Amino acid sequence: MATMLISERMAEGLSYQVGREFHASIQYEMLAAYFEREALPNLATRYRGQAEEERGHALKLIAFLNDTGAVVRIPAIEAGQAEFSSPLEALELALQSETEVTEAINALMDIALEEHDHMSRGVLQWFVDEQLEEVATADALVIVARRAGDDLLYLEQYVSGLAVPGAEGNAPA
């Protein structure tokens, strides 16, 4: 494509977001591994699905960048955290990550609005809506983990009633 349909600034920001999404995917795989080590299979399954969903987000952005004629430049992906002092700490990290991604998506939306970039605004609105769900779920998990305290079976039971991210057609029980 000879013509790029979005600004270089937007292409750079979206490419950086691809890196954030891949980092989130890696971090969620590490959370799944932690929860497996801690014999918390429902949390492990949830975060393995979340990792898949984040990879899907990265691929969605790559496809959009390609469709607009932009060059995809994925930045280096930073390492994730592998060890946690408790499931609560792991869940708090997930909430912090989702909050940071939300701030980044909002900043990209600000650029799209400033530049009257309706193409980017359209794809970013999907991410804005997605982040509402992601932050609300992550926040609820932290609240339930605090309430559960040392009763991790309570937390596992709560998680068993949630839809697994990335699994088509499942619904909360």
PDB file of C-alpha atoms in Angstrom:
ATOM      1  CA  MET A   1       0.000   0.000   0.000  1.00  0.00           C
ATOM      2  CA  ALA A   2       1.599   3.254  -1.103  1.00  0.00           C
ATOM      3  CA  THR A   3      -0.535   5.479   1.106  1.00  0.00           C
ATOM      4  CA  MET A   4      -0.563   5.180   4.871  1.00  0.00           C
ATOM      5  CA  LEU A   5      -4.073   5.866   6.179  1.00  0.00           C
ATOM      6  CA  ILE A   6      -3.004   6.823   9.721  1.00  0.00           C
ATOM      7  CA  SER A   7      -0.319   9.152  11.017  1.00  0.00           C
ATOM      8  CA  GLU A   8       3.182   7.971  11.823  1.00  0.00           C
ATOM      9  CA  ARG A   9       2.510   9.034  15.425  1.00  0.00           C
ATOM     10  CA  MET A  10      -0.536   6.764  15.604  1.00  0.00           C
ATOM     11  CA  ALA A  11       1.301   3.893  13.884  1.00  0.00           C
ATOM     12  CA  GLU A  12       4.114   4.196  16.422  1.00  0.00           C
ATOM     13  CA  GLY A  13       1.672   4.287  19.340  1.00  0.00           C
ATOM     14  CA  LEU A  14      -0.267   1.282  18.074  1.00  0.00           C
ATOM     15  CA  SER A  15       2.959  -0.669  17.464  1.00  0.00           C
ATOM     16  CA  TYR A  16       3.995   0.077  21.038  1.00  0.00           C
ATOM     17  CA  GLN A  17       0.568  -1.157  22.177  1.00  0.00           C
ATOM     18  CA  VAL A  18       1.190  -4.419  20.306  1.00  0.00           C
ATOM     19  CA  GLY A  19       4.231  -4.837  22.551  1.00  0.00           C
ATOM     20  CA  ARG A  20       2.127  -4.139  25.654  1.00  0.00           C
ATOM     21  CA  GLU A  21      -0.394  -6.778  24.583  1.00  0.00           C
ATOM     22  CA  PHE A  22       2.333  -9.382  23.986  1.00  0.00           C
ATOM     23  CA  HIS A  23       3.873  -8.509  27.366  1.00  0.00           C
ATOM     24  CA  ALA A  24       0.464  -8.966  29.022  1.00  0.00           C
ATOM     25  CA  SER A  25       0.164 -12.348  27.316  1.00  0.00           C
ATOM     26  CA  ILE A  26       3.553 -13.426  28.648  1.00  0.00           C
ATOM     27  CA  GLN A  27       2.732 -12.125  32.132  1.00  0.00           C
ATOM     28  CA  TYR A  28      -0.554 -14.007  32.162  1.00  0.00           C
ATOM     29  CA  GLU A  29       1.225 -17.230  31.138  1.00  0.00           C
ATOM     30  CA  MET A  30       3.532 -16.646  34.100  1.00  0.00           C
ATOM     31  CA  LEU A  31       0.527 -16.092  36.380  1.00  0.00           C
ATOM     32  CA  ALA A  32      -1.014 -19.334  35.080  1.00  0.00           C
ATOM     33  CA  ALA A  33       2.219 -21.184  35.843  1.00  0.00           C
ATOM     34  CA  TYR A  34       2.304 -19.670  39.354  1.00  0.00           C
ATOM     35  CA  PHE A  35      -1.296 -20.698  40.018  1.00  0.00           C
ATOM     36  CA  GLU A  36      -0.522 -24.225  38.753  1.00  0.00           C
ATOM     37  CA  ARG A  37       2.410 -24.433  41.187  1.00  0.00           C
ATOM     38  CA  GLU A  38       0.059 -23.307  43.953  1.00  0.00           C
ATOM     39  CA  ALA A  39      -2.505 -26.021  43.034  1.00  0.00           C
ATOM     40  CA  LEU A  40      -5.125 -23.451  42.005  1.00  0.00           C
ATOM     41  CA  PRO A  41      -6.352 -24.952  38.721  1.00  0.00           C
ATOM     42  CA  ASN A  42      -9.272 -22.583  38.135  1.00  0.00           C
ATOM     43  CA  LEU A  43      -7.033 -19.532  38.397  1.00  0.00           C
ATOM     44  CA  ALA A  44      -4.428 -21.241  36.195  1.00  0.00           C
ATOM     45  CA  THR A  45      -7.043 -21.950  33.533  1.00  0.00           C
ATOM     46  CA  ARG A  46      -8.382 -18.414  33.752  1.00  0.00           C
ATOM     47  CA  TYR A  47      -4.970 -16.811  33.224  1.00  0.00           C
ATOM     48  CA  ARG A  48      -3.968 -19.240  30.485  1.00  0.00           C
ATOM     49  CA  GLY A  49      -7.133 -18.116  28.659  1.00  0.00           C
ATOM     50  CA  GLN A  50      -6.336 -14.499  29.463  1.00  0.00           C
ATOM     51  CA  ALA A  51      -2.892 -14.969  27.889  1.00  0.00           C
ATOM     52  CA  GLU A  52      -4.516 -16.264  24.713  1.00  0.00           C
ATOM     53  CA  GLU A  53      -6.906 -13.318  24.667  1.00  0.00           C
ATOM     54  CA  GLU A  54      -4.046 -10.807  24.994  1.00  0.00           C
ATOM     55  CA  ARG A  55      -2.212 -12.450  22.073  1.00  0.00           C
ATOM     56  CA  GLY A  56      -5.425 -12.031  20.108  1.00  0.00           C
ATOM     57  CA  HIS A  57      -5.466  -8.335  20.978  1.00  0.00           C
ATOM     58  CA  ALA A  58      -1.912  -7.935  19.685  1.00  0.00           C
ATOM     59  CA  LEU A  59      -2.805  -9.706  16.448  1.00  0.00           C
ATOM     60  CA  LYS A  60      -5.897  -7.518  16.014  1.00  0.00           C
ATOM     61  CA  LEU A  61      -3.695  -4.417  16.231  1.00  0.00           C
ATOM     62  CA  ILE A  62      -1.136  -5.876  13.815  1.00  0.00           C
ATOM     63  CA  ALA A  63      -3.897  -6.586  11.290  1.00  0.00           C
ATOM     64  CA  PHE A  64      -5.207  -3.036  11.656  1.00  0.00           C
ATOM     65  CA  LEU A  65      -1.748  -1.551  11.172  1.00  0.00           C
ATOM     66  CA  ASN A  66      -1.217  -3.670   8.078  1.00  0.00           C
ATOM     67  CA  ASP A  67      -4.633  -2.726   6.679  1.00  0.00           C
ATOM     68  CA  THR A  68      -3.797   0.973   7.053  1.00  0.00           C
ATOM     69  CA  GLY A  69      -0.450   0.625   5.286  1.00  0.00           C
ATOM     70  CA  ALA A  70       1.569   1.285   8.430  1.00  0.00           C
ATOM     71  CA  VAL A  71       4.789  -0.539   9.248  1.00  0.00           C
ATOM     72  CA  VAL A  72       4.475  -2.682  12.370  1.00  0.00           C
ATOM     73  CA  ARG A  73       7.399  -2.045  14.716  1.00  0.00           C
ATOM     74  CA  ILE A  74       7.032  -4.173  17.821  1.00  0.00           C
ATOM     75  CA  PRO A  75       9.291  -2.980  20.634  1.00  0.00           C
ATOM     76  CA  ALA A  76      11.346  -5.286  22.831  1.00  0.00           C
ATOM     77  CA  ILE A  77       9.126  -7.128  25.289  1.00  0.00           C
ATOM     78  CA  GLU A  78      10.122  -6.798  28.933  1.00  0.00           C
ATOM     79  CA  ALA A  79      10.283  -9.857  31.150  1.00  0.00           C
ATOM     80  CA  GLY A  80       7.329 -10.734  33.318  1.00  0.00           C
ATOM     81  CA  GLN A  81       7.226 -11.495  37.020  1.00  0.00           C
ATOM     82  CA  ALA A  82       7.334 -15.187  37.915  1.00  0.00           C
ATOM     83  CA  GLU A  83       7.218 -15.313  41.710  1.00  0.00           C
ATOM     84  CA  PHE A  84       4.662 -13.922  44.111  1.00  0.00           C
ATOM     85  CA  SER A  85       4.263 -13.940  47.870  1.00  0.00           C
ATOM     86  CA  SER A  86       0.579 -14.842  47.583  1.00  0.00           C
ATOM     87  CA  PRO A  87      -2.257 -15.272  45.097  1.00  0.00           C
ATOM     88  CA  LEU A  88      -3.463 -11.828  46.152  1.00  0.00           C
ATOM     89  CA  GLU A  89      -0.159 -10.273  45.061  1.00  0.00           C
ATOM     90  CA  ALA A  90      -0.441 -12.039  41.695  1.00  0.00           C
ATOM     91  CA  LEU A  91      -4.003 -10.796  41.209  1.00  0.00           C
ATOM     92  CA  GLU A  92      -3.011  -7.260  42.209  1.00  0.00           C
ATOM     93  CA  LEU A  93      -0.316  -7.353  39.517  1.00  0.00           C
ATOM     94  CA  ALA A  94      -2.948  -8.383  36.957  1.00  0.00           C
ATOM     95  CA  LEU A  95      -5.191  -5.489  38.039  1.00  0.00           C
ATOM     96  CA  GLN A  96      -2.282  -3.033  37.821  1.00  0.00           C
ATOM     97  CA  SER A  97      -1.438  -4.335  34.349  1.00  0.00           C
ATOM     98  CA  GLU A  98      -5.016  -3.928  33.120  1.00  0.00           C
ATOM     99  CA  THR A  99      -5.173  -0.418  34.576  1.00  0.00           C
ATOM    100  CA  GLU A 100      -1.949   0.546  32.788  1.00  0.00           C
ATOM    101  CA  VAL A 101      -3.214  -0.910  29.495  1.00  0.00           C
ATOM    102  CA  THR A 102      -6.435   1.075  29.920  1.00  0.00           C
ATOM    103  CA  GLU A 103      -4.445   4.293  30.398  1.00  0.00           C
ATOM    104  CA  ALA A 104      -2.405   3.511  27.268  1.00  0.00           C
ATOM    105  CA  ILE A 105      -5.529   2.803  25.187  1.00  0.00           C
ATOM    106  CA  ASN A 106      -7.085   6.043  26.429  1.00  0.00           C
ATOM    107  CA  ALA A 107      -3.956   7.963  25.413  1.00  0.00           C
ATOM    108  CA  LEU A 108      -4.140   6.423  21.933  1.00  0.00           C
ATOM    109  CA  MET A 109      -7.817   7.366  21.728  1.00  0.00           C
ATOM    110  CA  ASP A 110      -6.846  10.938  22.652  1.00  0.00           C
ATOM    111  CA  ILE A 111      -4.431  10.981  19.707  1.00  0.00           C
ATOM    112  CA  ALA A 112      -7.098   9.581  17.387  1.00  0.00           C
ATOM    113  CA  LEU A 113      -9.559  12.277  18.479  1.00  0.00           C
ATOM    114  CA  GLU A 114      -6.943  15.025  18.207  1.00  0.00           C
ATOM    115  CA  GLU A 115      -5.986  13.902  14.688  1.00  0.00           C
ATOM    116  CA  HIS A 116      -9.582  13.261  13.570  1.00  0.00           C
ATOM    117  CA  ASP A 117      -8.440   9.689  12.837  1.00  0.00           C
ATOM    118  CA  HIS A 118     -11.769   7.885  12.584  1.00  0.00           C
ATOM    119  CA  MET A 119     -10.214   4.598  11.455  1.00  0.00           C
ATOM    120  CA  SER A 120      -8.063   4.319  14.545  1.00  0.00           C
ATOM    121  CA  ARG A 121     -10.875   5.618  16.727  1.00  0.00           C
ATOM    122  CA  GLY A 122     -13.059   2.740  15.540  1.00  0.00           C
ATOM    123  CA  VAL A 123     -10.609  -0.006  16.460  1.00  0.00           C
ATOM    124  CA  LEU A 124      -9.643   1.772  19.670  1.00  0.00           C
ATOM    125  CA  GLN A 125     -13.289   2.008  20.774  1.00  0.00           C
ATOM    126  CA  TRP A 126     -13.376  -1.792  20.715  1.00  0.00           C
ATOM    127  CA  PHE A 127     -10.346  -1.800  23.032  1.00  0.00           C
ATOM    128  CA  VAL A 128     -11.894   0.861  25.316  1.00  0.00           C
ATOM    129  CA  ASP A 129     -14.970  -1.340  25.737  1.00  0.00           C
ATOM    130  CA  GLU A 130     -12.814  -4.427  26.266  1.00  0.00           C
ATOM    131  CA  GLN A 131     -10.760  -2.690  28.964  1.00  0.00           C
ATOM    132  CA  LEU A 132     -13.873  -1.844  30.968  1.00  0.00           C
ATOM    133  CA  GLU A 133     -14.604  -5.568  31.204  1.00  0.00           C
ATOM    134  CA  GLU A 134     -10.943  -6.447  31.896  1.00  0.00           C
ATOM    135  CA  VAL A 135     -10.489  -3.933  34.727  1.00  0.00           C
ATOM    136  CA  ALA A 136     -13.857  -4.729  36.311  1.00  0.00           C
ATOM    137  CA  THR A 137     -13.069  -8.466  36.351  1.00  0.00           C
ATOM    138  CA  ALA A 138      -9.517  -7.966  37.643  1.00  0.00           C
ATOM    139  CA  ASP A 139     -10.790  -5.619  40.369  1.00  0.00           C
ATOM    140  CA  ALA A 140     -13.465  -8.128  41.417  1.00  0.00           C
ATOM    141  CA  LEU A 141     -10.846 -10.885  41.654  1.00  0.00           C
ATOM    142  CA  VAL A 142      -8.708  -8.727  43.960  1.00  0.00           C
ATOM    143  CA  ILE A 143     -11.736  -7.948  46.141  1.00  0.00           C
ATOM    144  CA  VAL A 144     -12.683 -11.624  46.378  1.00  0.00           C
ATOM    145  CA  ALA A 145      -9.072 -12.630  47.107  1.00  0.00           C
ATOM    146  CA  ARG A 146      -8.924 -10.097  49.961  1.00  0.00           C
ATOM    147  CA  ARG A 147     -12.224 -11.412  51.294  1.00  0.00           C
ATOM    148  CA  ALA A 148     -11.032 -15.016  50.985  1.00  0.00           C
ATOM    149  CA  GLY A 149      -7.837 -14.411  52.939  1.00  0.00           C
ATOM    150  CA  ASP A 150      -6.268 -17.819  53.506  1.00  0.00           C
ATOM    151  CA  ASP A 151      -9.387 -19.636  52.233  1.00  0.00           C
ATOM    152  CA  LEU A 152      -8.119 -20.154  48.692  1.00  0.00           C
ATOM    153  CA  LEU A 153     -10.859 -22.686  47.984  1.00  0.00           C
ATOM    154  CA  TYR A 154     -13.344 -19.803  48.259  1.00  0.00           C
ATOM    155  CA  LEU A 155     -11.360 -17.916  45.627  1.00  0.00           C
ATOM    156  CA  GLU A 156     -11.162 -21.005  43.389  1.00  0.00           C
ATOM    157  CA  GLN A 157     -14.931 -21.519  43.735  1.00  0.00           C
ATOM    158  CA  TYR A 158     -15.564 -17.896  42.725  1.00  0.00           C
ATOM    159  CA  VAL A 159     -13.274 -18.201  39.702  1.00  0.00           C
ATOM    160  CA  SER A 160     -14.990 -21.432  38.623  1.00  0.00           C
ATOM    161  CA  GLY A 161     -18.147 -19.399  37.980  1.00  0.00           C
ATOM    162  CA  LEU A 162     -16.417 -16.968  35.614  1.00  0.00           C
ATOM    163  CA  ALA A 163     -16.152 -17.402  31.874  1.00  0.00           C
ATOM    164  CA  VAL A 164     -12.658 -18.380  30.764  1.00  0.00           C
ATOM    165  CA  PRO A 165     -11.151 -15.623  28.574  1.00  0.00           C
ATOM    166  CA  GLY A 166     -10.421 -16.724  25.045  1.00  0.00           C
ATOM    167  CA  ALA A 167     -12.898 -19.603  25.180  1.00  0.00           C
ATOM    168  CA  GLU A 168     -15.601 -19.078  22.571  1.00  0.00           C
ATOM    169  CA  GLY A 169     -19.191 -19.344  23.690  1.00  0.00           C
ATOM    170  CA  ASN A 170     -18.733 -19.941  27.394  1.00  0.00           C
ATOM    171  CA  ALA A 171     -20.848 -18.073  29.889  1.00  0.00           C
ATOM    172  CA  PRO A 172     -20.653 -17.545  33.629  1.00  0.00           C
ATOM    173  CA  ALA A 173     -22.318 -20.336  35.599  1.00  0.00           C
TER     174      ALA A 173
END
